[in-house]
PDB file of C-alpha atoms in Angstrom:
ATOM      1  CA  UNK J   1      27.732  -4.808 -14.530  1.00 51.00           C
ATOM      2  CA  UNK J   2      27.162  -6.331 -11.339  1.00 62.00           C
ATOM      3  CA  UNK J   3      23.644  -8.391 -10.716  1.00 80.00           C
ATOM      4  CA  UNK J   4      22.392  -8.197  -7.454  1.00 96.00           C
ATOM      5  CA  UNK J   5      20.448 -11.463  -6.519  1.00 97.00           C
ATOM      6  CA  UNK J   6      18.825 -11.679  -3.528  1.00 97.00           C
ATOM      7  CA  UNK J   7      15.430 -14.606  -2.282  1.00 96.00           C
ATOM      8  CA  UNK J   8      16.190 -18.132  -1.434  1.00 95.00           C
ATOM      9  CA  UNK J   9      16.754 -21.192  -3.800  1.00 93.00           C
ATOM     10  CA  UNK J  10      12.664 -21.264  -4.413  1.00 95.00           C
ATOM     11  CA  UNK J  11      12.358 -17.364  -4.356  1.00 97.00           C
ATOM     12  CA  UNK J  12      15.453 -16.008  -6.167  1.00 98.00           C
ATOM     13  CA  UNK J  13      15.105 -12.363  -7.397  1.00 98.00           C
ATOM     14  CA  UNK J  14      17.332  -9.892  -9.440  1.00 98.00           C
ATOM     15  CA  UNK J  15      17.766  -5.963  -8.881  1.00 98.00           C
ATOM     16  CA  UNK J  16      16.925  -3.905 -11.388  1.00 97.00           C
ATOM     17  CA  UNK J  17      17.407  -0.474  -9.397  1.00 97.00           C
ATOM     18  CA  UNK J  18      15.945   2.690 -10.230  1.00 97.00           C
ATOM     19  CA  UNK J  19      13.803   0.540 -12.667  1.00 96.00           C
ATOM     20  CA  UNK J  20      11.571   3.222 -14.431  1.00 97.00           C
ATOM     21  CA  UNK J  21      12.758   5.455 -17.502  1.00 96.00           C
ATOM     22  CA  UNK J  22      11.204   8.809 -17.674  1.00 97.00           C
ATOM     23  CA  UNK J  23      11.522  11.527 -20.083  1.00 96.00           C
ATOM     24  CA  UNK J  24      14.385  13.280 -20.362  1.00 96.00           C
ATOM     25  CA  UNK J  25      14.829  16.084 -18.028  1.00 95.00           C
ATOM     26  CA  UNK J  26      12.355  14.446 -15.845  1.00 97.00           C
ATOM     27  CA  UNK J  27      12.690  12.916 -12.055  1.00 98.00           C
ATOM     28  CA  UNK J  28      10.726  11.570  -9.403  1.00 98.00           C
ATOM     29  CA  UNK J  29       9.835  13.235  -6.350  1.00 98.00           C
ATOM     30  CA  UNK J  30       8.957  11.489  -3.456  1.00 98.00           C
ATOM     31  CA  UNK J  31       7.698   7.857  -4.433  1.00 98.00           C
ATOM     32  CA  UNK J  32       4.561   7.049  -2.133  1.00 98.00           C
ATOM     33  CA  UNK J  33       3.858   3.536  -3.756  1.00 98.00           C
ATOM     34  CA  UNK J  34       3.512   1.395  -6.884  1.00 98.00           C
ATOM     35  CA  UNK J  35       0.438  -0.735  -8.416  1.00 98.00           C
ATOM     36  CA  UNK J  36       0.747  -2.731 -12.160  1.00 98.00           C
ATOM     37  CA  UNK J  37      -2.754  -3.267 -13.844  1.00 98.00           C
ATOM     38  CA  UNK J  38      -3.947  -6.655 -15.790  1.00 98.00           C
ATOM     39  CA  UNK J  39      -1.263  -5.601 -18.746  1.00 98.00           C
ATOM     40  CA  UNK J  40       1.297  -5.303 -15.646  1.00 98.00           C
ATOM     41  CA  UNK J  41       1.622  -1.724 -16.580  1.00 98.00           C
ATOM     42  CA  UNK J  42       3.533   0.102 -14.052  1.00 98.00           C
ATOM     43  CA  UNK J  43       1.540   2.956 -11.768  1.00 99.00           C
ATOM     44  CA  UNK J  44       3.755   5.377  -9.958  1.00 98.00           C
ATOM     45  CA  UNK J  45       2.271   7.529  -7.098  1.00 99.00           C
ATOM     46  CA  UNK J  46       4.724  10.181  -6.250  1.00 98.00           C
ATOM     47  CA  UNK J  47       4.268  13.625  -4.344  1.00 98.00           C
ATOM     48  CA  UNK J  48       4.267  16.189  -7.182  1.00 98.00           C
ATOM     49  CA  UNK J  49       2.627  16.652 -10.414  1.00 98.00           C
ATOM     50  CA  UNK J  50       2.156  14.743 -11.956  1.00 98.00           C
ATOM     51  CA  UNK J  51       0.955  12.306  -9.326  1.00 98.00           C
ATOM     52  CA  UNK J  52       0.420   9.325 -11.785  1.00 98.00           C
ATOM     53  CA  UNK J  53       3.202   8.505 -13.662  1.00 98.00           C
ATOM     54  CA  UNK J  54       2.673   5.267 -16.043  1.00 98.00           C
ATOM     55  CA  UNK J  55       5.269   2.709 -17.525  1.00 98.00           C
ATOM     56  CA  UNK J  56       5.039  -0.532 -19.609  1.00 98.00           C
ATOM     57  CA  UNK J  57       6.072  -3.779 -18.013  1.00 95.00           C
ATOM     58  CA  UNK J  58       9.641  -2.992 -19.274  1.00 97.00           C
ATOM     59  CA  UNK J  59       9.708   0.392 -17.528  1.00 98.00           C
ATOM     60  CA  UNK J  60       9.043   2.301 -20.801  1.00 98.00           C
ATOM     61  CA  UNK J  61       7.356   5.810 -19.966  1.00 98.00           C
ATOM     62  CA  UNK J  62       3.606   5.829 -21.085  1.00 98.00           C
ATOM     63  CA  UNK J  63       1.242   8.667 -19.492  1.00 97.00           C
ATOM     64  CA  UNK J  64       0.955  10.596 -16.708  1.00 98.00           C
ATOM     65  CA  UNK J  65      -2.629  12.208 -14.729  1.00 98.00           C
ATOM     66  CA  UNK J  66      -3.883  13.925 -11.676  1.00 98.00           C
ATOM     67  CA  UNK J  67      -2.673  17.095 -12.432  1.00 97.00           C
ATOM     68  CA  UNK J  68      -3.634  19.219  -9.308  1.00 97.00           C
ATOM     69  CA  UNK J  69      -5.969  16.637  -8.645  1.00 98.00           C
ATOM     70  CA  UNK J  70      -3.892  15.409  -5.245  1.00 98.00           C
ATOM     71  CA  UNK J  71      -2.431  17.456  -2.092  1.00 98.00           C
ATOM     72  CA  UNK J  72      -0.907  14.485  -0.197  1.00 98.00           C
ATOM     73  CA  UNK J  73      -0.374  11.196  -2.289  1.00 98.00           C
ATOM     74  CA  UNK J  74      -0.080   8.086  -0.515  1.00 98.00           C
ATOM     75  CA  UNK J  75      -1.701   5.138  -0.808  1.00 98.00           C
ATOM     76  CA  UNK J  76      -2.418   3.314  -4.033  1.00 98.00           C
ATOM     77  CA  UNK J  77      -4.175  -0.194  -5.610  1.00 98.00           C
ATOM     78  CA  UNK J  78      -5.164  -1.192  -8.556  1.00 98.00           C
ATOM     79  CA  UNK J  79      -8.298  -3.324  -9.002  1.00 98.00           C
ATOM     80  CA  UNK J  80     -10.087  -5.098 -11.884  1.00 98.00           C
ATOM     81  CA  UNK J  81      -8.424  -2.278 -13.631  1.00 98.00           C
ATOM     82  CA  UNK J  82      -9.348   0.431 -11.483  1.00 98.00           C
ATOM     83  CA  UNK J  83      -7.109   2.489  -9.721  1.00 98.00           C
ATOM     84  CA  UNK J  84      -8.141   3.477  -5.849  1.00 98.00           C
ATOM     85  CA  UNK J  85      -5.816   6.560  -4.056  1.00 98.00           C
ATOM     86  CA  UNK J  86      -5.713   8.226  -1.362  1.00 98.00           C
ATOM     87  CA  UNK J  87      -4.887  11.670  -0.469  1.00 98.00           C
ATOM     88  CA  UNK J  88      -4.197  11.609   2.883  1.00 98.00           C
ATOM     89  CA  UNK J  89      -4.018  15.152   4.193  1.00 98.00           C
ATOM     90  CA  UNK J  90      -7.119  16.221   2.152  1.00 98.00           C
ATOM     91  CA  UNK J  91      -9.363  12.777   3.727  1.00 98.00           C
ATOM     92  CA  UNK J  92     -10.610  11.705   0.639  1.00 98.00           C
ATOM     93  CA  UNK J  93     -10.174   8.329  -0.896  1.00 98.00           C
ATOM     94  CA  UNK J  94     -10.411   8.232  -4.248  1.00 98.00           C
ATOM     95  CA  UNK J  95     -11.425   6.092  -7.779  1.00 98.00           C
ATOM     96  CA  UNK J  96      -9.947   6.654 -11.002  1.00 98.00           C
ATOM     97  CA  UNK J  97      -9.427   4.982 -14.443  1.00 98.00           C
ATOM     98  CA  UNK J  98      -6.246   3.452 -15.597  1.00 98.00           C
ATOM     99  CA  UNK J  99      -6.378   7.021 -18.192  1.00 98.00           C
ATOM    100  CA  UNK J 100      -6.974   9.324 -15.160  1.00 98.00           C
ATOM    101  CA  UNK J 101     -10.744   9.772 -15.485  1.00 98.00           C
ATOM    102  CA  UNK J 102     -12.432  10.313 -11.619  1.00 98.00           C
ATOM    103  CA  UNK J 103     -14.592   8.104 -10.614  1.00 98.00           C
ATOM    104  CA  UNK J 104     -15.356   8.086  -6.900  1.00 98.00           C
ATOM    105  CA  UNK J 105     -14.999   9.776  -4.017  1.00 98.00           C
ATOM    106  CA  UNK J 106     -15.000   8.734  -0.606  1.00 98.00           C
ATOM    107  CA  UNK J 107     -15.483  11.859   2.290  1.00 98.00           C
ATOM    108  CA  UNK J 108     -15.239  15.357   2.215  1.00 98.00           C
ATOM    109  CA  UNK J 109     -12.305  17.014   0.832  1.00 98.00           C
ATOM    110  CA  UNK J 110     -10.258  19.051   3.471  1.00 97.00           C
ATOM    111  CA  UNK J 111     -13.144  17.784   6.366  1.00 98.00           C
ATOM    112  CA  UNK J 112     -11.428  15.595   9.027  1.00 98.00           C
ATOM    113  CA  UNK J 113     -13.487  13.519  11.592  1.00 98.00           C
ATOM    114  CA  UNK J 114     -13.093  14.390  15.283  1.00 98.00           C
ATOM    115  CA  UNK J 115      -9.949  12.389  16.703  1.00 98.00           C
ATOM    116  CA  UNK J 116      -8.662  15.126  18.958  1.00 98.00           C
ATOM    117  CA  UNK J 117      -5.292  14.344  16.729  1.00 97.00           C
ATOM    118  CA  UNK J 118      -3.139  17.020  15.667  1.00 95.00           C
ATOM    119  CA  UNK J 119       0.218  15.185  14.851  1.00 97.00           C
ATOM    120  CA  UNK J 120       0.304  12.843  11.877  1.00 97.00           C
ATOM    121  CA  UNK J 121       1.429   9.666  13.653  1.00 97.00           C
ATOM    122  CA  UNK J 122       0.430  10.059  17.011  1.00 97.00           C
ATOM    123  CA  UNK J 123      -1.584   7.850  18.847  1.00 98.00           C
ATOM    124  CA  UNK J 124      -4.745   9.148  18.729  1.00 98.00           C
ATOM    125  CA  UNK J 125      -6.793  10.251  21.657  1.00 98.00           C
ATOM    126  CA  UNK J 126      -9.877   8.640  19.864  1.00 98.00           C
ATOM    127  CA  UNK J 127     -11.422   6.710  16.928  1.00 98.00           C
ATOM    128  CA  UNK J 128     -13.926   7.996  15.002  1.00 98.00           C
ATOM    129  CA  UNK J 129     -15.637   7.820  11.513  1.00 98.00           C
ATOM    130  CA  UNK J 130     -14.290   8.451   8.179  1.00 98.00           C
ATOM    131  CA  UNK J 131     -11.625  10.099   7.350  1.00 98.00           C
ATOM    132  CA  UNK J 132      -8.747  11.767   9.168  1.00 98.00           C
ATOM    133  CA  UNK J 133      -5.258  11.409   7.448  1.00 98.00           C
ATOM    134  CA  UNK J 134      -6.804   8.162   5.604  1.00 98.00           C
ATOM    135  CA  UNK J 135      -3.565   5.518   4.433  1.00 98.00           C
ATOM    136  CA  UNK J 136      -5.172   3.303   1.550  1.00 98.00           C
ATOM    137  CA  UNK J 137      -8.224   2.155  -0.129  1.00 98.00           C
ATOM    138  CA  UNK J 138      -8.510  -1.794  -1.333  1.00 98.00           C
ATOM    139  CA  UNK J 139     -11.162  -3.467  -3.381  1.00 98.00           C
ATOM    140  CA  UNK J 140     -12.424  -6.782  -1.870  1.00 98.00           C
ATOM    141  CA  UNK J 141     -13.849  -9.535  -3.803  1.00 98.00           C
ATOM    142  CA  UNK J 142     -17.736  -9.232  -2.885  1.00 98.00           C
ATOM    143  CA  UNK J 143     -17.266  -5.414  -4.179  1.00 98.00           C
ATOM    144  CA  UNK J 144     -17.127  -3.661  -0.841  1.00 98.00           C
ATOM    145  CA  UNK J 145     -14.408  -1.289  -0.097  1.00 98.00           C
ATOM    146  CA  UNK J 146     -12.316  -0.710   2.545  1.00 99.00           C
ATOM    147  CA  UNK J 147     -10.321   2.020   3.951  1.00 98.00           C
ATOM    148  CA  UNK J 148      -6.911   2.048   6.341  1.00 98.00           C
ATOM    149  CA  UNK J 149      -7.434   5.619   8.030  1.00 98.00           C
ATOM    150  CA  UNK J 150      -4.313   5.269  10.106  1.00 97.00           C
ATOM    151  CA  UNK J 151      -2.288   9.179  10.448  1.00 98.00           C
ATOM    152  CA  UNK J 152      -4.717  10.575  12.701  1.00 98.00           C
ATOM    153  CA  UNK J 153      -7.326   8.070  12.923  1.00 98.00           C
ATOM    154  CA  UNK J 154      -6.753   4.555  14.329  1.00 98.00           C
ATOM    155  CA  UNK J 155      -9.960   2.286  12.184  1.00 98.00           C
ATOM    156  CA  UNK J 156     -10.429   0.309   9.018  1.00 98.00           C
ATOM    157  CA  UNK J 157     -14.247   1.313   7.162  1.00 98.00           C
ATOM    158  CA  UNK J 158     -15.850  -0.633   5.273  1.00 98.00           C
ATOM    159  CA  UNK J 159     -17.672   0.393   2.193  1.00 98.00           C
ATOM    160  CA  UNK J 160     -20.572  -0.963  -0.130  1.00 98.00           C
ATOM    161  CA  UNK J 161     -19.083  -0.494  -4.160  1.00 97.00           C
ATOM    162  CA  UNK J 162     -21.353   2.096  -4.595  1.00 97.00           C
ATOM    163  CA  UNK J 163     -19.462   4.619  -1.428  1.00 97.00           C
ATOM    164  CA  UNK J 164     -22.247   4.241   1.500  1.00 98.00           C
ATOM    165  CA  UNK J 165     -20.266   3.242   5.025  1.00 98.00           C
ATOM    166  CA  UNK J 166     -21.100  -0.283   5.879  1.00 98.00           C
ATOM    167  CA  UNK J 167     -19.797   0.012   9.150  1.00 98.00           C
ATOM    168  CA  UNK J 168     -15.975   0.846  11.120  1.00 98.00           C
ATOM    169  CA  UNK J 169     -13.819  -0.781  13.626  1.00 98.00           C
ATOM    170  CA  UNK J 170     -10.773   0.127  15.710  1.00 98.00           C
ATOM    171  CA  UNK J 171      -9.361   1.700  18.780  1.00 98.00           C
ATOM    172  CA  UNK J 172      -6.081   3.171  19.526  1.00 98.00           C
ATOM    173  CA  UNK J 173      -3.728   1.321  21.651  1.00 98.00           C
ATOM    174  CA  UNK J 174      -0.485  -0.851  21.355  1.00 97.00           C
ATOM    175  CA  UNK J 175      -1.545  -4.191  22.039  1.00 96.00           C
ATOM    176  CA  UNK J 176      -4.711  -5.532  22.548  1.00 98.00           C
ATOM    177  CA  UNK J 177      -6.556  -7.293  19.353  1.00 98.00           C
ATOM    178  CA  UNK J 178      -8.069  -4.746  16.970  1.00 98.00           C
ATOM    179  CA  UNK J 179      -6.111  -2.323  18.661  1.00 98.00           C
ATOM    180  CA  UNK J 180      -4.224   0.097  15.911  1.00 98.00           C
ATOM    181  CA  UNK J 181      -1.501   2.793  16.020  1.00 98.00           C
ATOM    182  CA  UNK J 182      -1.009   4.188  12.663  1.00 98.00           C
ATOM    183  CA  UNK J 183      -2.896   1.313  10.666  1.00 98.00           C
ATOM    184  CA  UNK J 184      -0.347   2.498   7.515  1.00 98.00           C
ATOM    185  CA  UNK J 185      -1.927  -0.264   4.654  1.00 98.00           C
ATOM    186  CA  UNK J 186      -4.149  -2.844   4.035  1.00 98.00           C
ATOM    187  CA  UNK J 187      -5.418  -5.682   1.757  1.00 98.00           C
ATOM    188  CA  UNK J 188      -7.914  -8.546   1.348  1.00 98.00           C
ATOM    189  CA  UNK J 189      -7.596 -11.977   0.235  1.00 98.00           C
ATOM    190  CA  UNK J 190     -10.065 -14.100  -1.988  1.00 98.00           C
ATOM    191  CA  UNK J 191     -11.685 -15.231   1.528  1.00 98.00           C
ATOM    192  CA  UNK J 192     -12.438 -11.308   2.466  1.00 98.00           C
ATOM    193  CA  UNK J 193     -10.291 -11.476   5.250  1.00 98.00           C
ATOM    194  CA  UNK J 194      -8.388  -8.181   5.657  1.00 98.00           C
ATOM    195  CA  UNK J 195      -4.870  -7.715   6.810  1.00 99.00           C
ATOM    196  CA  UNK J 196      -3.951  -4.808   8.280  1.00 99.00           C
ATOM    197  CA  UNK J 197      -0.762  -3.274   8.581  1.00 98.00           C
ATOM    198  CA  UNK J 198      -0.516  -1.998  12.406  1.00 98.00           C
ATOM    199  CA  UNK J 199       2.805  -0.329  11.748  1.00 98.00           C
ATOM    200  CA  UNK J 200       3.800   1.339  15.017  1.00 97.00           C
ATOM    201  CA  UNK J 201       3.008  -1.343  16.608  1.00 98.00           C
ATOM    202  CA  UNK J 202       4.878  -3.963  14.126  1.00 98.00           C
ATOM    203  CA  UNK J 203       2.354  -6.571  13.829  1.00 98.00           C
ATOM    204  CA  UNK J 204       0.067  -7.004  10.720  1.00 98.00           C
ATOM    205  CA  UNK J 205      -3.575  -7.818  12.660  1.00 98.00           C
ATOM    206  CA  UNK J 206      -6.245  -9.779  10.218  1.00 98.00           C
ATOM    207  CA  UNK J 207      -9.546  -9.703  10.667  1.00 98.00           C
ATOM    208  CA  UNK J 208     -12.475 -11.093   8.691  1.00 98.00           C
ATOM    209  CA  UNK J 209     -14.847  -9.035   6.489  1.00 98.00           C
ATOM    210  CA  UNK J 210     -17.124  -7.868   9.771  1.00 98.00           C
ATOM    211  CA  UNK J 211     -13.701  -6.566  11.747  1.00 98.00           C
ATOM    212  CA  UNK J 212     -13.720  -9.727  13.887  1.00 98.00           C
ATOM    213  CA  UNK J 213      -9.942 -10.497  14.965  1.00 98.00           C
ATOM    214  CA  UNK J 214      -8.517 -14.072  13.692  1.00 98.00           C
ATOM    215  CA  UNK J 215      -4.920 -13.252  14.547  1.00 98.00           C
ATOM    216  CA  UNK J 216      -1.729 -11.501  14.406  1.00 98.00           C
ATOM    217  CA  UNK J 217       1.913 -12.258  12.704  1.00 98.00           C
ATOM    218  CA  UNK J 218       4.903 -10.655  14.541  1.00 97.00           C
ATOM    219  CA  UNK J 219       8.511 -10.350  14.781  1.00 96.00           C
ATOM    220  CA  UNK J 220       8.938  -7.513  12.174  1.00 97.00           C
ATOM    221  CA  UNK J 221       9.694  -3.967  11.452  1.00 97.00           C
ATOM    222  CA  UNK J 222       6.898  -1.637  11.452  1.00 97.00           C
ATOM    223  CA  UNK J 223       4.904  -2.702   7.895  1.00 98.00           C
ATOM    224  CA  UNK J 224       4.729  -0.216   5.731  1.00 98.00           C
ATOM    225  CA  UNK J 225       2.251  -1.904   2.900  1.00 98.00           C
ATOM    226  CA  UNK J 226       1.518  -5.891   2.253  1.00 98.00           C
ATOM    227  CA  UNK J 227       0.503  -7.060  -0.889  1.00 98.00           C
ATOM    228  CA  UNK J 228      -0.383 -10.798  -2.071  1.00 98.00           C
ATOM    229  CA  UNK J 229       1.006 -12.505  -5.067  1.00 98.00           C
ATOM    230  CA  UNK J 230      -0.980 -14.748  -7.337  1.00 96.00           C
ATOM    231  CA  UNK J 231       1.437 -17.524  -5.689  1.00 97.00           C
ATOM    232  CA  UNK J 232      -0.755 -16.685  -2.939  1.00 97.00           C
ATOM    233  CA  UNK J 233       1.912 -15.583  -1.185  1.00 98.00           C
ATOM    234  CA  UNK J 234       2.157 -12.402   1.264  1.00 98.00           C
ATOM    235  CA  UNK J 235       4.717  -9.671   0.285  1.00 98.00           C
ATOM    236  CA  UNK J 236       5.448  -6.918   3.262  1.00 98.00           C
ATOM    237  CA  UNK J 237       8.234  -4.215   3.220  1.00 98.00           C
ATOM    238  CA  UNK J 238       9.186  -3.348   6.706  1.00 98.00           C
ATOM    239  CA  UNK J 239      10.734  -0.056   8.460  1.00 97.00           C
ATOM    240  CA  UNK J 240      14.176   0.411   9.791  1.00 94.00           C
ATOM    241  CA  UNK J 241      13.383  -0.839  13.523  1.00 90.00           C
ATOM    242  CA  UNK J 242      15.608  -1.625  16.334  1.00 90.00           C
ATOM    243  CA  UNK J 243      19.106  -1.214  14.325  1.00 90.00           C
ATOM    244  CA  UNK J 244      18.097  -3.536  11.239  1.00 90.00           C
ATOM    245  CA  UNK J 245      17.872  -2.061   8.048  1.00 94.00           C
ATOM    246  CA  UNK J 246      14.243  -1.745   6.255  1.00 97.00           C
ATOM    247  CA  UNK J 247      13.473  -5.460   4.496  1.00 98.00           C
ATOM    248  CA  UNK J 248      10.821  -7.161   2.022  1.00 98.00           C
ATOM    249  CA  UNK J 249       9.662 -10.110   3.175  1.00 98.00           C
ATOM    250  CA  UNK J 250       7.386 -13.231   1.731  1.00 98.00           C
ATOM    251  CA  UNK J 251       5.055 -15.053   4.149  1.00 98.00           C
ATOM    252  CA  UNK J 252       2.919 -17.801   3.524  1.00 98.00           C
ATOM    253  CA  UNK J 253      -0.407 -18.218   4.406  1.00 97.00           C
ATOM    254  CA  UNK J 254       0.289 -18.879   8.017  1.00 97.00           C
ATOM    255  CA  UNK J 255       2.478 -16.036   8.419  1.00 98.00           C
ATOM    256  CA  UNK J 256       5.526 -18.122   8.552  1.00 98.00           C
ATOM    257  CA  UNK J 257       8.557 -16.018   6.678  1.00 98.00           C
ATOM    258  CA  UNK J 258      10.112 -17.589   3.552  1.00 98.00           C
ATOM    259  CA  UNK J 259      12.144 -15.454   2.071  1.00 98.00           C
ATOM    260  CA  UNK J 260      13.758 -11.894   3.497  1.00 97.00           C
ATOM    261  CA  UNK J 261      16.400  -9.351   2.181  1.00 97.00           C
ATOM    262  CA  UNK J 262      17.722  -6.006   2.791  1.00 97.00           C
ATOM    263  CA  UNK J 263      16.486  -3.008   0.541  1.00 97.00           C
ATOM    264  CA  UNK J 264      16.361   0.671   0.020  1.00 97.00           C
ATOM    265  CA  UNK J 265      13.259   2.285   2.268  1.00 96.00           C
ATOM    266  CA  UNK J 266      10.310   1.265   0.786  1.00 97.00           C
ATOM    267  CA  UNK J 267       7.019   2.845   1.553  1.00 98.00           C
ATOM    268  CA  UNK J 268       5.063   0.857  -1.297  1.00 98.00           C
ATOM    269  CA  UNK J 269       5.486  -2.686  -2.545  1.00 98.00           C
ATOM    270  CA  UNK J 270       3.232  -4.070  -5.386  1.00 98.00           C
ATOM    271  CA  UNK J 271       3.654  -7.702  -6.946  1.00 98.00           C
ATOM    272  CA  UNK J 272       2.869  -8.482 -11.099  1.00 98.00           C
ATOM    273  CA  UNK J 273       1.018 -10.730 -12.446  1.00 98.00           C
ATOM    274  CA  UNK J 274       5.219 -12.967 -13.023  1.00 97.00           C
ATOM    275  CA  UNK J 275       5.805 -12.426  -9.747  1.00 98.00           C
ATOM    276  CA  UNK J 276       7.911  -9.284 -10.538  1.00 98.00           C
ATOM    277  CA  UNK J 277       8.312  -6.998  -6.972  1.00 98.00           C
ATOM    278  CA  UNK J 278       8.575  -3.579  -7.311  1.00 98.00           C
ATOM    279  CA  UNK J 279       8.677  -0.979  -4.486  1.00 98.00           C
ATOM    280  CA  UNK J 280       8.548   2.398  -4.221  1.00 98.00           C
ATOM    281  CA  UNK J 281      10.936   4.528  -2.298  1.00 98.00           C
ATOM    282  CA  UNK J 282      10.542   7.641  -0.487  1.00 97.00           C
ATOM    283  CA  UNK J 283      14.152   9.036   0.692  1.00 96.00           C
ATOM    284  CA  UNK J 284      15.337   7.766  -2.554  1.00 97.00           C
ATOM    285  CA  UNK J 285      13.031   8.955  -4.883  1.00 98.00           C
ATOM    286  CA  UNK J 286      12.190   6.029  -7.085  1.00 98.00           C
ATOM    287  CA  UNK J 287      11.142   2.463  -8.029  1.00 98.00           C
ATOM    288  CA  UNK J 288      13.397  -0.820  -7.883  1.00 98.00           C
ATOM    289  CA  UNK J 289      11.822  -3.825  -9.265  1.00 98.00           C
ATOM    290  CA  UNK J 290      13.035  -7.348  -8.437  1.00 98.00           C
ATOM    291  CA  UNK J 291      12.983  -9.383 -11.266  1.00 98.00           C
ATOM    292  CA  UNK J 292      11.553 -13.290 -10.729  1.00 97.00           C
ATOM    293  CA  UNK J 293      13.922 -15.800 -11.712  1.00 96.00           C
TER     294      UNK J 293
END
């Protein structure tokens, strides 16, 4: 069997493709995204039922919850064991246990805020308040909550723990600081500075915890999701753009690119606890993990 390796001498990986096993009989549907809790259990958010599919580390099928529970899976994180969602076409962003129990949830189901959007994607005429088409829901590390509400809304919110709106920021447009078109994913660091993954516009902007711009990285596809390592490290899997093929790429701190490869279109990208990447793939319909070595 051939072994795909692919990194640099400091960051070498290993393809395992099509990584989980399910049940016999059983496939994936369309793979939104990926998360691994503090056991580096696997969490796979795809667009049928069920929604939540669970592995072991070793891609051994577990459970599976959120029967009828979801109408448009999307984005996923797991934090201090709990698992946030969000289901983008209902406007709800959502809390759950790593068995499937609900938790939280954040707006009204099927109620969209006023953006004067009707195309998922577009950029919208205006920015309002939670939710319209909402992308992903992160834990920070004071507690508070916030929310990418990118497919027909163009803000980040921020949440207290306990769901009450702390306050929102945002405008459309395709350049300008704090300007978003299709903010797609999001996450915070230790320092509560949020990144923000501006995909249309192929820049990840990063703010701190109040929305107030510190800067920008560049020169990439659009970002579909960025996730940090415990290396400390920034992991980003890009869109197709401009001819080049979609890629997963590791930043450091200041944005500068370390290591970059070639994969299969991945909408999700999650990192474990070794330093294991997996990703989850739409067209393709399923998970490849890149094994540290």
């Amino acid at each position: 069997m051939t072994t795909t390796t692919v990194g640099t001498d400091k960051l070498t990986y290993e393809l395992a493709q099509d990584f989980p096993s399910l049940p016999d009989g059983e496939t994936f549907a369309v793979v939104s995204t990926v998360a691994t809790d503090s056991q580096d259990r696997l969490y796979v958010f795809q667009r049928k039922d069920p929604p939540v599919v669970v592995f072991d580390r070793d891609g051994n099928y577990l459970d599976a919850w959120g029967h009828g529970a979801f109408n448009s899976p999307h984005g996923m994180s797991i934090s201090d064991d709990v698992v946030y969602l969000t289901d983008r076409d209902d406007s709800v962003a959502v809390a759950y246990t790593l068995e499937g129990r609900p938790l939280m949830v954040l707006g009204e189901r099927g109620v969209h805020s006023d953006t004067g959007c009707e195309g998922p994607g577009d950029l919208v005429p205006r920015a309002a308040g939670p939710f319209n088409y909402p992308t992903e829901i992160v834990k920070g590390p004071s507690g508070n909550l916030y929310v990418a509400d990118g497919y027909r809304n163009s803000r980040i919110h921020k949440f207290t723990s306990d769901g009450d709106l702390i306050k929102s920021w945002g405008t459309p447009g395709n350049s300008a600081p704090g300007e978003f078109h299709l903010p797609h994913s999001l996450m915070v660091d230790a320092d509560e500075k949020v990144y923000v993954c501006d995909r249309t516009n192929r820049r990840i902007q990063i703010f701190d915890s109040e929305g107030e711009y510190i800067t920008v990285w560049t020169g990439m596809g659009g970002p579909n999701d960025i996730v940090q390592g415990t290396d400390r490290l920034f992991y980003i899997c890009e869109q197709e753009a401009d001819g080049n093929p979609p890629y997963v790429t590791i930043r450091d701190g200041d944005g500068e690119v370390l290591a970059k490869w070639g994969v299969r279109h991945a909408h999700g990208i999650w990192v474990d606890s070794r330093g294991d990447i997996y990703i989850g793939l739409t067209t393709f319909q399923s998970v490849d993990k890149y094994v540290r070595v």
